[in-house]
Structure formats: structure tokens, C-alpha cells
PDB file of C-alpha atoms in Angstrom:
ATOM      1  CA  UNK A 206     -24.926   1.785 -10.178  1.00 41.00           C
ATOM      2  CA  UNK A 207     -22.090   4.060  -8.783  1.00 44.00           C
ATOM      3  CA  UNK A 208     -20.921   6.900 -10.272  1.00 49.00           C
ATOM      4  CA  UNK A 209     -18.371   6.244 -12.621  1.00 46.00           C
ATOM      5  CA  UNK A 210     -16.236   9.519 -11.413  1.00 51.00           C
ATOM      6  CA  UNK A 211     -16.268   7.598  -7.915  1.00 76.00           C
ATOM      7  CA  UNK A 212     -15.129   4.012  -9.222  1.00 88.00           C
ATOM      8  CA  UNK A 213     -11.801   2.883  -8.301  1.00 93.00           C
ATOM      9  CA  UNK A 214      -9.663   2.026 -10.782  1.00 94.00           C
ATOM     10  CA  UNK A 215      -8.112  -1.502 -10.173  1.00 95.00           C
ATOM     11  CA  UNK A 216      -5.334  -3.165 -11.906  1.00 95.00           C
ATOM     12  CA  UNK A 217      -4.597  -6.782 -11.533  1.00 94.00           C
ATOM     13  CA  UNK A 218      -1.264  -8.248 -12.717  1.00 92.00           C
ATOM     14  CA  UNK A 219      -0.332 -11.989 -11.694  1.00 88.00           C
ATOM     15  CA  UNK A 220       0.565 -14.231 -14.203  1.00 83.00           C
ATOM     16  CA  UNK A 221      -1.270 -17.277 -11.874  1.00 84.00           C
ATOM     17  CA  UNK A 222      -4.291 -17.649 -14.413  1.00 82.00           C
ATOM     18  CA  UNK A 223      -6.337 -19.667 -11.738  1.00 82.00           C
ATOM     19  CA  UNK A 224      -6.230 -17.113  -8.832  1.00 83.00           C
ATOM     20  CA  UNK A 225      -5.981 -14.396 -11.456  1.00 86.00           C
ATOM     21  CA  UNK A 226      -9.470 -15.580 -12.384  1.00 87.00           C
ATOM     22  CA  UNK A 227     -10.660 -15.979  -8.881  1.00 87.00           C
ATOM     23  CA  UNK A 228     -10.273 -12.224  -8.576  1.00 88.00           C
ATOM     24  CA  UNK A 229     -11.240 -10.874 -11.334  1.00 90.00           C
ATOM     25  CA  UNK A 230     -14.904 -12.550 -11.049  1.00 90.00           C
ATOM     26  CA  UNK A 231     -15.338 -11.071  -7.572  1.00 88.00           C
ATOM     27  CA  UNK A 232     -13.694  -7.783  -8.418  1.00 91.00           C
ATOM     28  CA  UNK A 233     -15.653  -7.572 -11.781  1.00 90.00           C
ATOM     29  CA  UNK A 234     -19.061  -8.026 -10.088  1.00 89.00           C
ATOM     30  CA  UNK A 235     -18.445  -5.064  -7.901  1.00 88.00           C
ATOM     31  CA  UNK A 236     -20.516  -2.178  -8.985  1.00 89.00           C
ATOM     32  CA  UNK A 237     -17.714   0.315  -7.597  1.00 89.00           C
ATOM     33  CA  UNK A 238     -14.326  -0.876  -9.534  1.00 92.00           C
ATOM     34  CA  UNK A 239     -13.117  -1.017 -13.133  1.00 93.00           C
ATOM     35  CA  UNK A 240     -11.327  -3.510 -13.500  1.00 94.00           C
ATOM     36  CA  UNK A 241      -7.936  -4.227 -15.680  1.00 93.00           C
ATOM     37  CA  UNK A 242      -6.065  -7.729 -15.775  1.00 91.00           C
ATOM     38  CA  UNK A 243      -2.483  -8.094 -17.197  1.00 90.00           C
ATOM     39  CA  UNK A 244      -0.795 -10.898 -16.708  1.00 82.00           C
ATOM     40  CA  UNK A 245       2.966  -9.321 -16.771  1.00 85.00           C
ATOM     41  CA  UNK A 246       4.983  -6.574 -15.328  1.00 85.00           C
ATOM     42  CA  UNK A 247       6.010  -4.357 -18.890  1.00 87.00           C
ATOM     43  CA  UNK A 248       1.745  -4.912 -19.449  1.00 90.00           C
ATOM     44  CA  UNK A 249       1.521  -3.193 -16.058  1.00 91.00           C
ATOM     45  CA  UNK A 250       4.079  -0.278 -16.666  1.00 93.00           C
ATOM     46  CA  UNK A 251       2.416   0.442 -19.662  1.00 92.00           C
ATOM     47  CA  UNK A 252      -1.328   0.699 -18.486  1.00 92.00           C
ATOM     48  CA  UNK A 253       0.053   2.750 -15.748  1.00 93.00           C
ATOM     49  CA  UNK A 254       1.379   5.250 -18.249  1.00 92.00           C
ATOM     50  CA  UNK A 255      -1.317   5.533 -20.187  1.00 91.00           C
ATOM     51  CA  UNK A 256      -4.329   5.747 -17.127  1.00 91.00           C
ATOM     52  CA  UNK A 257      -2.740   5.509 -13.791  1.00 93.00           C
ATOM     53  CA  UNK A 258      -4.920   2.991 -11.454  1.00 94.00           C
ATOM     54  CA  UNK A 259      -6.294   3.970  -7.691  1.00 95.00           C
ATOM     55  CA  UNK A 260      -4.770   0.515  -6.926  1.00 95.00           C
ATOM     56  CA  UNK A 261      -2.519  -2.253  -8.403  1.00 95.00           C
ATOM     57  CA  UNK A 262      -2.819  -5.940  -7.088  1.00 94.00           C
ATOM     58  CA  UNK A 263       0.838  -7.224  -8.024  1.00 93.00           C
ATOM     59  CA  UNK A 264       2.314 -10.386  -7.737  1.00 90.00           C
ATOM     60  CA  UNK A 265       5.664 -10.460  -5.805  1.00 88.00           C
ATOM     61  CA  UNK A 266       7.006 -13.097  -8.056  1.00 83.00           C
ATOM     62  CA  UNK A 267       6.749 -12.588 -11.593  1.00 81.00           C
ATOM     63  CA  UNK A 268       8.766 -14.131 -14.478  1.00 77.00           C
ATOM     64  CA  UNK A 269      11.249 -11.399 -15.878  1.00 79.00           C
ATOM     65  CA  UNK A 270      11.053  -8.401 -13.567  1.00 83.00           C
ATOM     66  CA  UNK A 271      10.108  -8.802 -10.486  1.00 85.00           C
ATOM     67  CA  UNK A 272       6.984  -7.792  -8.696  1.00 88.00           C
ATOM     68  CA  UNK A 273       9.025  -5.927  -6.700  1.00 88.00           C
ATOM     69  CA  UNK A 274      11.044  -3.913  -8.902  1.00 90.00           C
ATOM     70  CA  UNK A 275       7.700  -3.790 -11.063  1.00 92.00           C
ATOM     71  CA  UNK A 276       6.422  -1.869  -7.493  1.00 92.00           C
ATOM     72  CA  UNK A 277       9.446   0.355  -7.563  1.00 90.00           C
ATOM     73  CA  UNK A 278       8.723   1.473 -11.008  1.00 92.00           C
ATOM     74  CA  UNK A 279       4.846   2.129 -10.421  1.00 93.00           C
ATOM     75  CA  UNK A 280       5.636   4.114  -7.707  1.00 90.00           C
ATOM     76  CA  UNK A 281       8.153   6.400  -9.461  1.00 89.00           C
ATOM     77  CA  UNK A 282       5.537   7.102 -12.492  1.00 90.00           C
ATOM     78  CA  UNK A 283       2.414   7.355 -10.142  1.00 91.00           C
ATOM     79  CA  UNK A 284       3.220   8.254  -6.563  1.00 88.00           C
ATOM     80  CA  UNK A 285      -0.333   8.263  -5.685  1.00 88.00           C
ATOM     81  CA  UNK A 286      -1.135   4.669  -6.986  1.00 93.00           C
ATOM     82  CA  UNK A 287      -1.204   2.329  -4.020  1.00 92.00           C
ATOM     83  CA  UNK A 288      -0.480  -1.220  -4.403  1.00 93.00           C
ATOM     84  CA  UNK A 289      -0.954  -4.535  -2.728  1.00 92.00           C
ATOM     85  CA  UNK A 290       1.639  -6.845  -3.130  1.00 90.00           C
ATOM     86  CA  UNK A 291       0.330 -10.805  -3.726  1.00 88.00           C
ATOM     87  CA  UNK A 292       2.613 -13.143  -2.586  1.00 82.00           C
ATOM     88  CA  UNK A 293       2.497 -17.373  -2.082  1.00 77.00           C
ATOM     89  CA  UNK A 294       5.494 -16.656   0.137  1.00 65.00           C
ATOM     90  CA  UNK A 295       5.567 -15.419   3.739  1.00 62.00           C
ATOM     91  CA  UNK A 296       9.391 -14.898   3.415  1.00 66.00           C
ATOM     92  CA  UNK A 297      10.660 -11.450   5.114  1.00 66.00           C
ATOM     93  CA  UNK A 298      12.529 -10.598   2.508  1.00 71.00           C
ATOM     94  CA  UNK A 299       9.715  -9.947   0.612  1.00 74.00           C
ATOM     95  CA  UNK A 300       8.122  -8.270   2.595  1.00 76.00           C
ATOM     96  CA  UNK A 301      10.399  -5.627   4.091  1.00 77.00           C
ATOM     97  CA  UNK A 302      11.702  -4.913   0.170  1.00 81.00           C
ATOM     98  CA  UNK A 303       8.195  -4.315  -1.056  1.00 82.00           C
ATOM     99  CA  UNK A 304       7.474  -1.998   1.444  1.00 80.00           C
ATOM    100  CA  UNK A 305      10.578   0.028   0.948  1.00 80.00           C
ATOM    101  CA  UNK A 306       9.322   0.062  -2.861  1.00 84.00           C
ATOM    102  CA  UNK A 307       6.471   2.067  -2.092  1.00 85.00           C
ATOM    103  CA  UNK A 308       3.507  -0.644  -0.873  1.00 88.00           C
ATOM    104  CA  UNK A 309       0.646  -0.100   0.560  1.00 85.00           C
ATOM    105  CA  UNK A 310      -0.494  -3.563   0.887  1.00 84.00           C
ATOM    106  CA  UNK A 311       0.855  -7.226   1.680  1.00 83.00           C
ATOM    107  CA  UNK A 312      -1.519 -10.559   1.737  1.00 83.00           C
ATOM    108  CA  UNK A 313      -0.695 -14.233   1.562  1.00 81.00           C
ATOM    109  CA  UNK A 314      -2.456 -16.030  -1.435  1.00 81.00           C
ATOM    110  CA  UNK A 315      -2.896 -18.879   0.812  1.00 76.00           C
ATOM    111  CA  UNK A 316      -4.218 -16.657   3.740  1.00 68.00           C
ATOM    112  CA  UNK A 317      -6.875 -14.495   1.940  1.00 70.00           C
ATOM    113  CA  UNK A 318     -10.219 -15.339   0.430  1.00 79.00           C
ATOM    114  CA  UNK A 319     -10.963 -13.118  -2.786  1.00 78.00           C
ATOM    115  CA  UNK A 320     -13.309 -10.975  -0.866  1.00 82.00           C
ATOM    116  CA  UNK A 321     -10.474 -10.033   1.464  1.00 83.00           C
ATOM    117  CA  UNK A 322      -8.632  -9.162  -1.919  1.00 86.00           C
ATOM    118  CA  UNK A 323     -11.859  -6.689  -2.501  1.00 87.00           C
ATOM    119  CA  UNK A 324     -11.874  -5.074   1.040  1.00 87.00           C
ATOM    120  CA  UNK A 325      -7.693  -4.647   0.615  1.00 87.00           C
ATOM    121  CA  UNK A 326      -8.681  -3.060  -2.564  1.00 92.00           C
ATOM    122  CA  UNK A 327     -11.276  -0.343  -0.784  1.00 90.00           C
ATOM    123  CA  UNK A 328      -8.888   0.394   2.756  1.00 87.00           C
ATOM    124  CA  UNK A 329      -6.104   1.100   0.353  1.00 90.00           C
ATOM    125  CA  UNK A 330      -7.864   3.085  -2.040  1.00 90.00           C
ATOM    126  CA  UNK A 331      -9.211   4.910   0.641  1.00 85.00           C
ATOM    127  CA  UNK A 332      -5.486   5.980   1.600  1.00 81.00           C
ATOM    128  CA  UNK A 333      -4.945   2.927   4.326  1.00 81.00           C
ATOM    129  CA  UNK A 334      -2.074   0.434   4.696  1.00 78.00           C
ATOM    130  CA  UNK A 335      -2.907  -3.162   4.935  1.00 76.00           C
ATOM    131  CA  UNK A 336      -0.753  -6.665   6.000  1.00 70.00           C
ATOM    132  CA  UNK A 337      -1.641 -10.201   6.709  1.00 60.00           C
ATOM    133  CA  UNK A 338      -1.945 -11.082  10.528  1.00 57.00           C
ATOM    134  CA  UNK A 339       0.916 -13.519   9.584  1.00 58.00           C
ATOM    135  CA  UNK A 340       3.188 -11.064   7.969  1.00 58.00           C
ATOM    136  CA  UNK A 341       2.178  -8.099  10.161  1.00 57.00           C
ATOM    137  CA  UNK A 342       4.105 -10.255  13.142  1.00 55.00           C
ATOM    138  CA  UNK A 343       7.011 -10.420  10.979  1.00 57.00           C
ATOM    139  CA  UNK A 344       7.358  -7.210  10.391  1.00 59.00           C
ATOM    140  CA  UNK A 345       6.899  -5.877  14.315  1.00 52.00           C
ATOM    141  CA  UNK A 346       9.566  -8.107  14.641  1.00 56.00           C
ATOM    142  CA  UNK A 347      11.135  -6.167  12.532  1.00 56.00           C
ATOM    143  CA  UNK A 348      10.484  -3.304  14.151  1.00 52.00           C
ATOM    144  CA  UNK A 349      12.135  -4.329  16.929  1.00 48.00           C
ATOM    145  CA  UNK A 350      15.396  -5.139  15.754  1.00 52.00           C
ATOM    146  CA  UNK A 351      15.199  -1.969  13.685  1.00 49.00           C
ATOM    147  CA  UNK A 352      14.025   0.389  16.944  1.00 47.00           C
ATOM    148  CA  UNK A 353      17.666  -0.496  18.112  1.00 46.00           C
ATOM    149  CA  UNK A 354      19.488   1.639  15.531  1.00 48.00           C
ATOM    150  CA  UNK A 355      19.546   4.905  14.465  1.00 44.00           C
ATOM    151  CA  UNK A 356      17.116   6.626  13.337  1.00 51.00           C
ATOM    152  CA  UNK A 357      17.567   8.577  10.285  1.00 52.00           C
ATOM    153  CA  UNK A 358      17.068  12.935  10.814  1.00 45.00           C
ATOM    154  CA  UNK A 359      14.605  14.863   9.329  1.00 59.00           C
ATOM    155  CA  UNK A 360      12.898  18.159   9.796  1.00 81.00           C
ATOM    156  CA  UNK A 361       9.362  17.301   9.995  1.00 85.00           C
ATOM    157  CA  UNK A 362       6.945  20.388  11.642  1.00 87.00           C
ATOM    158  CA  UNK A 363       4.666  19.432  14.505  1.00 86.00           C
ATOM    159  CA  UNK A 364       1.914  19.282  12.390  1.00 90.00           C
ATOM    160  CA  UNK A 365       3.312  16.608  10.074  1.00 90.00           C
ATOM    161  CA  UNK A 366       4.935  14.515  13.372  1.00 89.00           C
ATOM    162  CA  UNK A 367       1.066  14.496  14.155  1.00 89.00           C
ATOM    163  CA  UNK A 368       0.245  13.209  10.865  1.00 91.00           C
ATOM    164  CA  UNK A 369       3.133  11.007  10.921  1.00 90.00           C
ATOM    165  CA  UNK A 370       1.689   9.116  14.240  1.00 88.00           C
ATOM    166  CA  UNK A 371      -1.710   8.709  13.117  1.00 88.00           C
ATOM    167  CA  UNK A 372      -0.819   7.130  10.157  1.00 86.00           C
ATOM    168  CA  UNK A 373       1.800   4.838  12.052  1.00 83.00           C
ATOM    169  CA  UNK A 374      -1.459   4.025  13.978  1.00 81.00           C
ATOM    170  CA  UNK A 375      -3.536   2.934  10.935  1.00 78.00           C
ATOM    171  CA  UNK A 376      -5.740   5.868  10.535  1.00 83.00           C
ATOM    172  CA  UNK A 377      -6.495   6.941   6.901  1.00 84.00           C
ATOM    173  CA  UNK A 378      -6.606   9.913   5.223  1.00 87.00           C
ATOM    174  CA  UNK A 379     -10.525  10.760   6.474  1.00 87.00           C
ATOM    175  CA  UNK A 380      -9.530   9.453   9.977  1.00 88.00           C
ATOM    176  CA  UNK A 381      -6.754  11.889  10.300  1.00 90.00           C
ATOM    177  CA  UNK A 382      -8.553  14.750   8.850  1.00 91.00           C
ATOM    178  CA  UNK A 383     -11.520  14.540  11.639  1.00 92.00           C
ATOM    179  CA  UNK A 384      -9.153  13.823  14.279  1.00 92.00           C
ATOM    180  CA  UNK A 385      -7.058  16.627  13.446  1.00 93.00           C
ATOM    181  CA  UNK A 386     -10.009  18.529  12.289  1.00 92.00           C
ATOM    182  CA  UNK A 387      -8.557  19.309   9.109  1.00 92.00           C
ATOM    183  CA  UNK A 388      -9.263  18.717   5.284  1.00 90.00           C
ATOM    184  CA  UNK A 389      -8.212  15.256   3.429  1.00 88.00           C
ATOM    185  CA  UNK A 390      -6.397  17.098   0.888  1.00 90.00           C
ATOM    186  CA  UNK A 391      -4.387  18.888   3.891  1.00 91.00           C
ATOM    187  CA  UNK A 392      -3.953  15.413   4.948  1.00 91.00           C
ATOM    188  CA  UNK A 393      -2.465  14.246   1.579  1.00 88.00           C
ATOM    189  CA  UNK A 394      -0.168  17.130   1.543  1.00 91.00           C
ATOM    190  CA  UNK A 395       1.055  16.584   4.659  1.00 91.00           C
ATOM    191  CA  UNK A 396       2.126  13.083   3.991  1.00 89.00           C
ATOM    192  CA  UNK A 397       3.520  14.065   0.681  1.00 87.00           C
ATOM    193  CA  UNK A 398       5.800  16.133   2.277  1.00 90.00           C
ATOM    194  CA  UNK A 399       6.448  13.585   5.064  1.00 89.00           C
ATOM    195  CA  UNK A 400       7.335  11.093   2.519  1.00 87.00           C
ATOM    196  CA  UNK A 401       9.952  13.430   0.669  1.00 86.00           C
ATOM    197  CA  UNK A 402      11.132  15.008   3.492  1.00 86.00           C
ATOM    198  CA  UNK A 403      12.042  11.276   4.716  1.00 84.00           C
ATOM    199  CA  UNK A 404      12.971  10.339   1.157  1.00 83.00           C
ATOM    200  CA  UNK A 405      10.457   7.206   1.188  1.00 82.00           C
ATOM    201  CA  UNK A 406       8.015   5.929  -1.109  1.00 79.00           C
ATOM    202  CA  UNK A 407       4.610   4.651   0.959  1.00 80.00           C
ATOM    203  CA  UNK A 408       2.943   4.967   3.850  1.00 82.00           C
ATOM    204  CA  UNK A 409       3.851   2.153   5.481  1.00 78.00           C
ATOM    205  CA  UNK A 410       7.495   2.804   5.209  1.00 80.00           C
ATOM    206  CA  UNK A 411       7.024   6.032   7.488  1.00 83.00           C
ATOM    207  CA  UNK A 412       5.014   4.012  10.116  1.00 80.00           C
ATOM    208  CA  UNK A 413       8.181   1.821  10.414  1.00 77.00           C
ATOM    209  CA  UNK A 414      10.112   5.496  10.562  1.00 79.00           C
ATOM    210  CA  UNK A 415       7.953   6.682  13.285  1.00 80.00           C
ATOM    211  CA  UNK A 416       8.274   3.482  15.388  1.00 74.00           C
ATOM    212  CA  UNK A 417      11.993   3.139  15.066  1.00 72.00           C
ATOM    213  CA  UNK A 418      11.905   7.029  15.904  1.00 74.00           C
ATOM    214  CA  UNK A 419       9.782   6.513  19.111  1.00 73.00           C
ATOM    215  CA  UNK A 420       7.418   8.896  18.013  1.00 73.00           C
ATOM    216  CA  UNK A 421       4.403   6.199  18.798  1.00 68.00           C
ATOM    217  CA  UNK A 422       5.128   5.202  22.348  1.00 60.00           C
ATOM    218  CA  UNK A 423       1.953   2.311  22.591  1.00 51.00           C
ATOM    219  CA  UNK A 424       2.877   0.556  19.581  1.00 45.00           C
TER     220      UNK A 424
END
């Protein structure tokens, strides 16, 4: 069995008992997570107080609170959690407020098997970003319409404009740190300070920065 210092620490919250279950068996039988199921938002808030989680699986639609405000308020009491957004819905709405709440991760119910849900769970924790092939057209689509306006300034140093492309490219945190030839933790510090210098709350939020920016030239 893994070391328990090296488990990730998962937290499911969807109030859909059926897929809820679904999850949790496959998640559950895998030697490297702990697993936590809640099956509202205020549940959430309140495990994420008390023991912060490596990952959240949230449902976008919630009664109450909404998954995405319930993102927004993860985000702002454990910066470093990164959560993946579960959604029925492919509406863009959805998906372009999540990610400005601070998501790592968006998949389609319909569109992913529960062992996708697993692998999400490992490329985030490891310090990825991760979309649907259906949303992920959606939101380039996006990214056109949004390369047409300004961009907002900031004072980013080389080395963080670097950092800032790789990660618009998909690399994570070890990818960038051998490419660059650097440490992870100089890695996470860079994109700590990207993400407050640009005054957003995830990864993938900067990646839309950098395209609208023209800092990544092939995407």
C-alpha cells in the first residue's frame, strides 16, 4: 500500500447519489486516495476548514449555493486545493464562470467514465488543468472572441512569462521544472505570484491570460 504521507486527499460533493456512488467505489478502491463524500456545499466548506483536500470533485449545480460559488469559496480558504467541476451541462456559462472561480478541472457527467474521474483526480493533483474535448472547443472559442480585446497589464518578470507559457501549454508543475531546469517548489512560487500579480484564482484562468495576451503564438 502507498504511503499514507503521499495519498491524495479527495473530496467528493454532488448531491446525485447514483453517480456519487459510481465514484466513490472506483475512487475508494484506489490504494493512493482518501476519500471524503458530502453530498452539499456548507458539508464541503466545512471539511475544507477543518483538513483542506489535494482535490475537490464539485458539482456545478447544487441545491442552495451553487457549485460555483461553493468553488469561489474553496478557493479563497485553500488556494492550493484544485478542483474539478462536475457538470450534466455543457452550457458556456458554466464553464467560463467556474474557471474564473479558481478551477482546475471541467468534465461532462455524460462524457466521462469514473475512471476518467480517477485520472482527472491524479493530473490535477499533480498541479495540471484538465477539460472535456467537448468543452475544451468551447472555450478556444472563447479564446477567440476574447484574443480581440484588451488585454489586462501586469508586471510579470521573464522568468514568470516563461512559466506563464508552459502552463498555457499544459505542462505541470514537474514538466516545467525539468524544462526550465528548475525546482517544483520554484515552480509553485512562480505561479503564485503569477496568479496575484494577475489577480486570478487558477491555473487555467492565466492560460486564457496568456492566449488573449499573445504570449503563446502556436496555440
Amino acid at each position: 500500500m502507498a504511503d499514507d504521507r503521499q495519498r491524495i486527499r479527495v473530496l467528493l460533493v454532488d448531491d446525485q447519489e447514483l453517480f456519487r456512488r459510481g465514484v466513490s467505489m472506483v475512487l475508494s478502491a484506489d490504494p493512493d486516495l482518501d476519500l471524503i463524500e458530502v453530498d452539499g456545499g456548507d458539508e464541503a466548506l466545512t471539511q475544507v476548514a477543518e483538513n483542506p483536500p489535494d482535490v475537490v470533485l464539485l458539482d456545478v449545480r447544487m441545491p442552495g449555493r451553487s457549485g460555483v460559488e461553493i468553488c469561489g469559496a474553496i478557493k479563497a480558504t485553500s488556494p492550493t486545493t484544485g478542483i474539478i467541476m462536475l457538470t450534466a451541462s455543457d452550457e458556456e456559462s458554466d464553464l467560463y464562470e467556474s474557471i474564473k472561480s479558481g478551477a482546475s478541472g471541467y468534465l461532462l457527467k455524460d462524457g466521462s467514465t469514473y475512471d476518467q474521474v480517477a485520472e482527472a483526480v491524479r493530473l490535477v493533483a499533480s498541479g495540471q488543468s484538465l477539460i472535456s474535448p467537448t468543452m475544451a472547443t468551447k472555450l478556444l472559442e472563447e479564446f477567440v472572441q476574447i484574443s480581440k480585446g484588451p488585454a489586462p497589464s501586469a508586471s510579470l518578470t521573464a522568468r514568470e512569462l516563461q512559466v506563464l507559457r508552459l502552463v498555457a501549454r499544459g505542462l505541470s508543475n514537474r514538466e516545467i521544472a525539468g524544462e526550465l531546469f528548475i525546482s517544483e517548489n520554484t515552480v509553485k512560487n512562480h505561479i503564485r505570484n503569477i496568479l496575484e500579480k494577475l489577480q486570478m484564482k487558477s491555473r487555467m484562468e492565466a492560460a486564457m491570460y496568456a492566449v488573449r495576451s499573445k504570449l503563446v503564438d502556436d496555440l
